[in-house]
C-alpha cells in the first residue's frame, strides 16, 4: 500500500507500507516500511493501493534516517518481485543533480516514496 501523509504546505507524501492488522472496528495497523514502525488504528482513507513507479518518475530515496534524496526511476527490475508484490521489488535509478550523471544505482522499492501529483486523487481505491 501507499500510506498517505499530509505534509506542511499542502503536499501529500505517499510512503510504502503494508497492512499488518485489521481490527473489528474497521481500523488498520499499517507498517511504514521506510522506518519499520507501526501506525495503529488507521482508517481506509489513510492508505491506497501501491502504484509501481514508472520510468522517468521523480521520487525520494531514503539514504539515512529522515534524509531523502531526489532520484529518477529508470525501471523496476524484472524478476525482483512476484506479480502484485512490486513493493518488494528493486528499482534502478539515477540521482538527481549528481556530479556523475547517468550513473545507475539499485535499491529496494520500500526505501522510496513519492509526492502525490498535482491532479492526483489519493485514498479512493
Short mmCIF file of N, CA and C in Angstrom, two decimals:
data_model
loop_
_atom_site.label_atom_id
_atom_site.label_comp_id
_atom_site.label_asym_id
_atom_site.label_seq_id
_atom_site.Cartn_x
_atom_site.Cartn_y
_atom_site.Cartn_z
N UNK A 1 0.84 -1.18 0.00
CA UNK A 1 0.00 0.00 0.00
C UNK A 1 0.88 1.24 0.00
N UNK A 2 0.28 2.36 -0.27
CA UNK A 2 0.93 3.66 -0.11
C UNK A 2 0.23 4.35 1.05
N UNK A 3 1.00 4.70 2.08
CA UNK A 3 0.45 5.38 3.25
C UNK A 3 0.42 6.87 2.95
N UNK A 4 -0.73 7.48 3.12
CA UNK A 4 -0.94 8.88 2.78
C UNK A 4 -0.55 9.74 3.99
N UNK A 5 0.42 10.64 3.76
CA UNK A 5 0.89 11.53 4.83
C UNK A 5 0.75 12.97 4.33
N UNK A 6 -0.05 13.76 5.05
CA UNK A 6 -0.22 15.17 4.69
C UNK A 6 0.92 15.97 5.32
N UNK A 7 1.70 16.62 4.46
CA UNK A 7 2.87 17.38 4.89
C UNK A 7 2.55 18.87 4.92
N UNK A 8 3.48 19.64 5.49
CA UNK A 8 3.34 21.09 5.50
C UNK A 8 3.24 21.63 4.08
N UNK A 9 2.52 22.70 3.93
CA UNK A 9 2.38 23.33 2.63
C UNK A 9 1.39 22.63 1.72
N UNK A 10 0.62 21.68 2.25
CA UNK A 10 -0.40 21.00 1.47
C UNK A 10 0.10 19.85 0.62
N UNK A 11 1.40 19.54 0.68
CA UNK A 11 1.91 18.41 -0.09
C UNK A 11 1.45 17.10 0.53
N UNK A 12 1.30 16.08 -0.32
CA UNK A 12 0.90 14.75 0.14
C UNK A 12 2.00 13.77 -0.24
N UNK A 13 2.60 13.15 0.78
CA UNK A 13 3.62 12.14 0.56
C UNK A 13 2.94 10.77 0.57
N UNK A 14 3.40 9.89 -0.31
CA UNK A 14 2.88 8.52 -0.41
C UNK A 14 4.01 7.57 -0.09
N UNK A 15 4.01 7.03 1.14
CA UNK A 15 5.08 6.17 1.64
C UNK A 15 4.70 4.69 1.47
N UNK A 16 5.69 3.85 1.17
CA UNK A 16 5.40 2.42 1.04
C UNK A 16 5.06 1.80 2.39
N UNK A 17 4.07 0.90 2.38
CA UNK A 17 3.69 0.25 3.63
C UNK A 17 2.96 -1.05 3.37
N UNK A 18 2.67 -1.73 4.46
CA UNK A 18 1.86 -2.95 4.40
C UNK A 18 0.82 -2.90 5.51
N UNK A 19 -0.28 -3.58 5.29
CA UNK A 19 -1.31 -3.71 6.33
C UNK A 19 -0.88 -4.88 7.20
N UNK A 20 -0.68 -4.62 8.49
CA UNK A 20 -0.24 -5.69 9.39
C UNK A 20 -1.39 -6.27 10.21
N UNK A 21 -2.48 -5.50 10.36
CA UNK A 21 -3.61 -6.00 11.15
C UNK A 21 -4.87 -5.25 10.75
N UNK A 22 -6.00 -5.96 10.80
CA UNK A 22 -7.31 -5.36 10.56
C UNK A 22 -8.13 -5.59 11.82
N UNK A 23 -8.69 -4.51 12.37
CA UNK A 23 -9.42 -4.58 13.62
C UNK A 23 -10.93 -4.65 13.38
N UNK A 24 -11.68 -5.24 14.33
CA UNK A 24 -13.14 -5.35 14.18
C UNK A 24 -13.84 -4.00 14.00
N UNK A 25 -13.24 -2.91 14.51
CA UNK A 25 -13.87 -1.59 14.37
C UNK A 25 -13.63 -0.96 13.00
N UNK A 26 -12.97 -1.71 12.09
CA UNK A 26 -12.73 -1.21 10.74
C UNK A 26 -11.46 -0.41 10.59
N UNK A 27 -10.62 -0.38 11.62
CA UNK A 27 -9.34 0.31 11.50
C UNK A 27 -8.24 -0.69 11.16
N UNK A 28 -7.10 -0.15 10.75
CA UNK A 28 -5.98 -0.96 10.28
C UNK A 28 -4.70 -0.53 10.99
N UNK A 29 -3.81 -1.48 11.21
CA UNK A 29 -2.45 -1.17 11.62
C UNK A 29 -1.60 -1.27 10.36
N UNK A 30 -0.84 -0.21 10.09
CA UNK A 30 -0.01 -0.14 8.90
C UNK A 30 1.45 -0.08 9.30
N UNK A 31 2.31 -0.77 8.57
CA UNK A 31 3.75 -0.70 8.80
C UNK A 31 4.34 0.21 7.74
N UNK A 32 4.95 1.31 8.18
CA UNK A 32 5.63 2.23 7.28
C UNK A 32 7.01 1.63 7.02
N UNK A 33 7.22 1.07 5.83
CA UNK A 33 8.40 0.26 5.54
C UNK A 33 9.71 1.02 5.58
N UNK A 34 9.71 2.29 5.22
CA UNK A 34 10.96 3.05 5.24
C UNK A 34 11.57 3.10 6.64
N UNK A 35 10.71 3.13 7.66
CA UNK A 35 11.18 3.26 9.04
C UNK A 35 10.89 2.04 9.89
N UNK A 36 10.17 1.07 9.34
CA UNK A 36 9.80 -0.14 10.06
C UNK A 36 9.07 0.14 11.37
N UNK A 37 8.11 1.07 11.34
CA UNK A 37 7.31 1.26 12.53
C UNK A 37 5.83 1.17 12.18
N UNK A 38 5.03 0.88 13.20
CA UNK A 38 3.60 0.62 13.02
C UNK A 38 2.79 1.87 13.31
N UNK A 39 1.88 2.18 12.40
CA UNK A 39 0.90 3.24 12.59
C UNK A 39 -0.41 2.55 12.95
N UNK A 40 -0.86 2.70 14.16
CA UNK A 40 -2.01 1.95 14.66
C UNK A 40 -3.33 2.65 14.39
N UNK A 41 -4.37 1.83 14.23
CA UNK A 41 -5.76 2.29 14.14
C UNK A 41 -6.00 3.34 13.06
N UNK A 42 -5.52 3.08 11.87
CA UNK A 42 -5.70 3.98 10.73
C UNK A 42 -6.98 3.62 9.98
N UNK A 43 -7.55 4.58 9.33
CA UNK A 43 -8.76 4.38 8.54
C UNK A 43 -8.40 4.10 7.09
N UNK A 44 -9.37 3.62 6.33
CA UNK A 44 -9.14 3.25 4.93
C UNK A 44 -8.68 4.45 4.10
N UNK A 45 -9.12 5.63 4.45
CA UNK A 45 -8.71 6.82 3.69
C UNK A 45 -7.26 7.22 3.97
N UNK A 46 -6.57 6.52 4.89
CA UNK A 46 -5.18 6.81 5.20
C UNK A 46 -4.18 6.06 4.33
N UNK A 47 -4.68 5.21 3.42
CA UNK A 47 -3.78 4.48 2.53
C UNK A 47 -4.50 4.12 1.24
N UNK A 48 -3.72 3.74 0.24
CA UNK A 48 -4.26 3.33 -1.05
C UNK A 48 -3.40 2.22 -1.62
N UNK A 49 -3.86 1.62 -2.70
CA UNK A 49 -3.11 0.57 -3.37
C UNK A 49 -1.77 1.12 -3.86
N UNK A 50 -0.72 0.33 -3.70
CA UNK A 50 0.61 0.72 -4.17
C UNK A 50 0.62 0.78 -5.69
N UNK A 51 1.17 1.84 -6.21
CA UNK A 51 1.29 2.02 -7.66
C UNK A 51 2.77 1.99 -8.03
N UNK A 52 3.18 0.98 -8.80
CA UNK A 52 4.61 0.91 -9.17
C UNK A 52 5.05 2.19 -9.89
N UNK A 53 6.28 2.60 -9.62
CA UNK A 53 6.83 3.80 -10.22
C UNK A 53 7.21 3.52 -11.67
N UNK A 54 6.93 4.47 -12.51
CA UNK A 54 7.18 4.35 -13.95
C UNK A 54 8.53 4.97 -14.31
N UNK A 55 9.15 4.50 -15.39
CA UNK A 55 10.41 5.10 -15.84
C UNK A 55 10.26 6.61 -16.02
N UNK A 56 11.25 7.36 -15.53
CA UNK A 56 11.23 8.82 -15.64
C UNK A 56 10.56 9.52 -14.47
N UNK A 57 9.92 8.76 -13.59
CA UNK A 57 9.22 9.34 -12.45
C UNK A 57 10.23 9.82 -11.41
N UNK A 58 9.99 11.00 -10.84
CA UNK A 58 10.82 11.53 -9.77
C UNK A 58 10.25 11.09 -8.43
N UNK A 59 11.10 10.50 -7.60
CA UNK A 59 10.70 10.04 -6.27
C UNK A 59 11.81 10.40 -5.29
N UNK A 60 11.62 10.06 -4.02
CA UNK A 60 12.61 10.32 -2.98
C UNK A 60 13.11 9.00 -2.44
N UNK A 61 14.43 8.92 -2.25
CA UNK A 61 15.09 7.71 -1.76
C UNK A 61 15.61 7.98 -0.36
N UNK A 62 15.28 7.11 0.59
CA UNK A 62 15.76 7.26 1.95
C UNK A 62 17.20 6.79 2.03
N UNK A 63 18.12 7.73 2.28
CA UNK A 63 19.54 7.40 2.36
C UNK A 63 20.03 7.31 3.80
N UNK A 64 19.30 7.88 4.73
CA UNK A 64 19.58 7.81 6.16
C UNK A 64 18.27 8.15 6.88
N UNK A 65 18.28 7.96 8.19
CA UNK A 65 17.05 8.27 8.93
C UNK A 65 16.65 9.73 8.70
N UNK A 66 15.44 9.92 8.21
CA UNK A 66 14.89 11.25 7.93
C UNK A 66 15.69 12.04 6.90
N UNK A 67 16.45 11.36 6.04
CA UNK A 67 17.16 12.03 4.94
C UNK A 67 16.74 11.37 3.63
N UNK A 68 16.23 12.19 2.74
CA UNK A 68 15.74 11.69 1.45
C UNK A 68 16.39 12.47 0.32
N UNK A 69 16.87 11.74 -0.68
CA UNK A 69 17.48 12.35 -1.84
C UNK A 69 16.58 12.16 -3.05
N UNK A 70 16.46 13.19 -3.91
CA UNK A 70 15.65 13.06 -5.11
C UNK A 70 16.34 12.17 -6.14
N UNK A 71 15.55 11.28 -6.73
CA UNK A 71 16.06 10.36 -7.75
C UNK A 71 15.07 10.27 -8.89
N UNK A 72 15.52 9.71 -10.01
CA UNK A 72 14.64 9.46 -11.16
C UNK A 72 14.67 7.97 -11.46
N UNK A 73 13.50 7.37 -11.54
CA UNK A 73 13.37 5.94 -11.78
C UNK A 73 13.80 5.61 -13.22
N UNK A 74 14.63 4.57 -13.35
CA UNK A 74 14.98 4.04 -14.67
C UNK A 74 14.01 2.91 -15.00
N UNK A 75 13.87 1.94 -14.06
CA UNK A 75 12.89 0.87 -14.26
C UNK A 75 12.79 0.00 -13.00
N UNK A 76 11.70 -0.73 -12.91
CA UNK A 76 11.52 -1.77 -11.91
C UNK A 76 12.18 -3.02 -12.46
N UNK A 77 13.12 -3.57 -11.73
CA UNK A 77 13.90 -4.68 -12.27
C UNK A 77 13.08 -5.96 -12.35
N UNK A 78 12.98 -6.54 -13.55
CA UNK A 78 12.24 -7.79 -13.72
C UNK A 78 12.86 -8.89 -12.85
N UNK A 79 12.01 -9.75 -12.31
CA UNK A 79 12.48 -10.86 -11.50
C UNK A 79 12.78 -10.49 -10.05
N UNK A 80 12.62 -9.21 -9.68
CA UNK A 80 12.92 -8.79 -8.31
C UNK A 80 11.68 -8.85 -7.41
N UNK A 81 10.54 -9.28 -7.96
CA UNK A 81 9.29 -9.32 -7.22
C UNK A 81 8.34 -10.33 -7.85
N UNK A 82 7.36 -10.76 -7.07
CA UNK A 82 6.27 -11.58 -7.62
C UNK A 82 5.18 -10.64 -8.11
N UNK A 83 4.43 -11.02 -9.14
CA UNK A 83 3.34 -10.17 -9.62
C UNK A 83 2.40 -9.79 -8.47
N UNK A 84 2.09 -8.50 -8.39
CA UNK A 84 1.25 -7.99 -7.32
C UNK A 84 2.01 -7.59 -6.07
N UNK A 85 3.31 -7.88 -6.03
CA UNK A 85 4.14 -7.55 -4.88
C UNK A 85 5.30 -6.63 -5.28
N UNK A 86 5.02 -5.68 -6.16
CA UNK A 86 6.03 -4.77 -6.66
C UNK A 86 6.71 -3.99 -5.54
N UNK A 87 5.99 -3.76 -4.44
CA UNK A 87 6.54 -3.01 -3.31
C UNK A 87 7.76 -3.71 -2.72
N UNK A 88 7.91 -5.00 -2.98
CA UNK A 88 9.06 -5.76 -2.50
C UNK A 88 10.15 -5.88 -3.57
N UNK A 89 9.96 -5.22 -4.70
CA UNK A 89 10.92 -5.29 -5.79
C UNK A 89 12.07 -4.31 -5.64
N UNK A 90 12.88 -4.24 -6.69
CA UNK A 90 14.04 -3.36 -6.72
C UNK A 90 13.96 -2.48 -7.97
N UNK A 91 14.25 -1.20 -7.78
CA UNK A 91 14.28 -0.24 -8.88
C UNK A 91 15.72 0.11 -9.22
N UNK A 92 15.95 0.39 -10.48
CA UNK A 92 17.20 1.05 -10.87
C UNK A 92 16.84 2.52 -11.05
N UNK A 93 17.81 3.41 -10.74
CA UNK A 93 17.53 4.84 -10.76
C UNK A 93 18.82 5.63 -10.91
N UNK A 94 18.66 6.92 -11.20
CA UNK A 94 19.78 7.85 -11.21
C UNK A 94 19.50 8.92 -10.15
N UNK A 95 20.56 9.45 -9.58
CA UNK A 95 20.45 10.52 -8.58
C UNK A 95 20.24 11.84 -9.32
N UNK A 96 19.31 12.63 -8.85
CA UNK A 96 19.07 13.95 -9.43
C UNK A 96 20.16 14.92 -8.96
N UNK A 97 20.69 15.71 -9.87
CA UNK A 97 21.67 16.72 -9.52
C UNK A 97 23.02 16.17 -9.10
N UNK A 98 23.33 14.94 -9.47
CA UNK A 98 24.59 14.32 -9.07
C UNK A 98 25.72 14.73 -10.02
N UNK A 99 26.94 14.70 -9.50
CA UNK A 99 28.12 15.04 -10.31
C UNK A 99 28.40 14.02 -11.39
N UNK A 100 27.88 12.78 -11.22
CA UNK A 100 28.11 11.72 -12.19
C UNK A 100 26.79 11.38 -12.89
N UNK A 101 26.31 12.25 -13.76
CA UNK A 101 25.02 11.96 -14.41
C UNK A 101 25.08 10.66 -15.20
N UNK A 102 24.00 9.93 -15.13
CA UNK A 102 23.93 8.68 -15.86
C UNK A 102 24.36 7.46 -15.06
N UNK A 103 24.96 7.65 -13.89
CA UNK A 103 25.34 6.53 -13.04
C UNK A 103 24.05 5.88 -12.51
N UNK A 104 23.85 4.61 -12.83
CA UNK A 104 22.62 3.92 -12.44
C UNK A 104 22.89 3.11 -11.18
N UNK A 105 21.99 3.27 -10.20
CA UNK A 105 22.07 2.55 -8.93
C UNK A 105 20.84 1.68 -8.78
N UNK A 106 20.84 0.84 -7.74
CA UNK A 106 19.68 -0.02 -7.45
C UNK A 106 19.35 0.05 -5.97
N UNK A 107 18.05 -0.03 -5.67
CA UNK A 107 17.58 -0.04 -4.28
C UNK A 107 16.19 -0.64 -4.23
N UNK A 108 15.85 -1.17 -3.08
CA UNK A 108 14.53 -1.76 -2.87
C UNK A 108 13.44 -0.70 -2.88
N UNK A 109 12.30 -1.05 -3.41
CA UNK A 109 11.17 -0.13 -3.52
C UNK A 109 10.74 0.41 -2.17
N UNK A 110 10.86 -0.40 -1.13
CA UNK A 110 10.38 0.03 0.18
C UNK A 110 11.24 1.12 0.80
N UNK A 111 12.31 1.53 0.15
CA UNK A 111 13.15 2.63 0.63
C UNK A 111 12.87 3.93 -0.13
N UNK A 112 11.77 3.94 -0.91
CA UNK A 112 11.44 5.10 -1.74
C UNK A 112 10.01 5.52 -1.49
N UNK A 113 9.76 6.81 -1.63
CA UNK A 113 8.39 7.30 -1.61
C UNK A 113 8.26 8.45 -2.61
N UNK A 114 7.03 8.83 -2.84
CA UNK A 114 6.78 9.86 -3.84
C UNK A 114 5.81 10.90 -3.30
N UNK A 115 5.77 12.02 -3.99
CA UNK A 115 4.76 13.04 -3.73
C UNK A 115 3.57 12.75 -4.63
N UNK A 116 2.38 12.98 -4.14
CA UNK A 116 1.19 12.84 -4.98
C UNK A 116 1.25 13.91 -6.06
N UNK A 117 0.79 13.56 -7.26
CA UNK A 117 0.75 14.52 -8.35
C UNK A 117 -0.26 15.62 -8.09
N UNK A 118 -0.10 16.75 -8.75
CA UNK A 118 -0.95 17.91 -8.54
C UNK A 118 -2.44 17.56 -8.73
N UNK A 119 -2.76 16.82 -9.78
CA UNK A 119 -4.16 16.48 -10.05
C UNK A 119 -4.53 15.08 -9.59
N UNK A 120 -3.64 14.41 -8.85
CA UNK A 120 -3.90 13.04 -8.42
C UNK A 120 -4.88 13.01 -7.25
N UNK A 121 -5.86 12.15 -7.36
CA UNK A 121 -6.81 11.93 -6.27
C UNK A 121 -6.27 10.76 -5.46
N UNK A 122 -6.07 10.95 -4.15
CA UNK A 122 -5.49 9.89 -3.32
C UNK A 122 -6.52 9.34 -2.34
N UNK A 123 -6.30 8.09 -1.96
CA UNK A 123 -7.12 7.47 -0.93
C UNK A 123 -8.49 7.00 -1.37
N UNK A 124 -8.69 6.80 -2.65
CA UNK A 124 -10.02 6.41 -3.13
C UNK A 124 -10.06 4.98 -3.67
N UNK A 125 -8.95 4.25 -3.65
CA UNK A 125 -9.01 2.88 -4.20
C UNK A 125 -8.72 1.85 -3.13
#
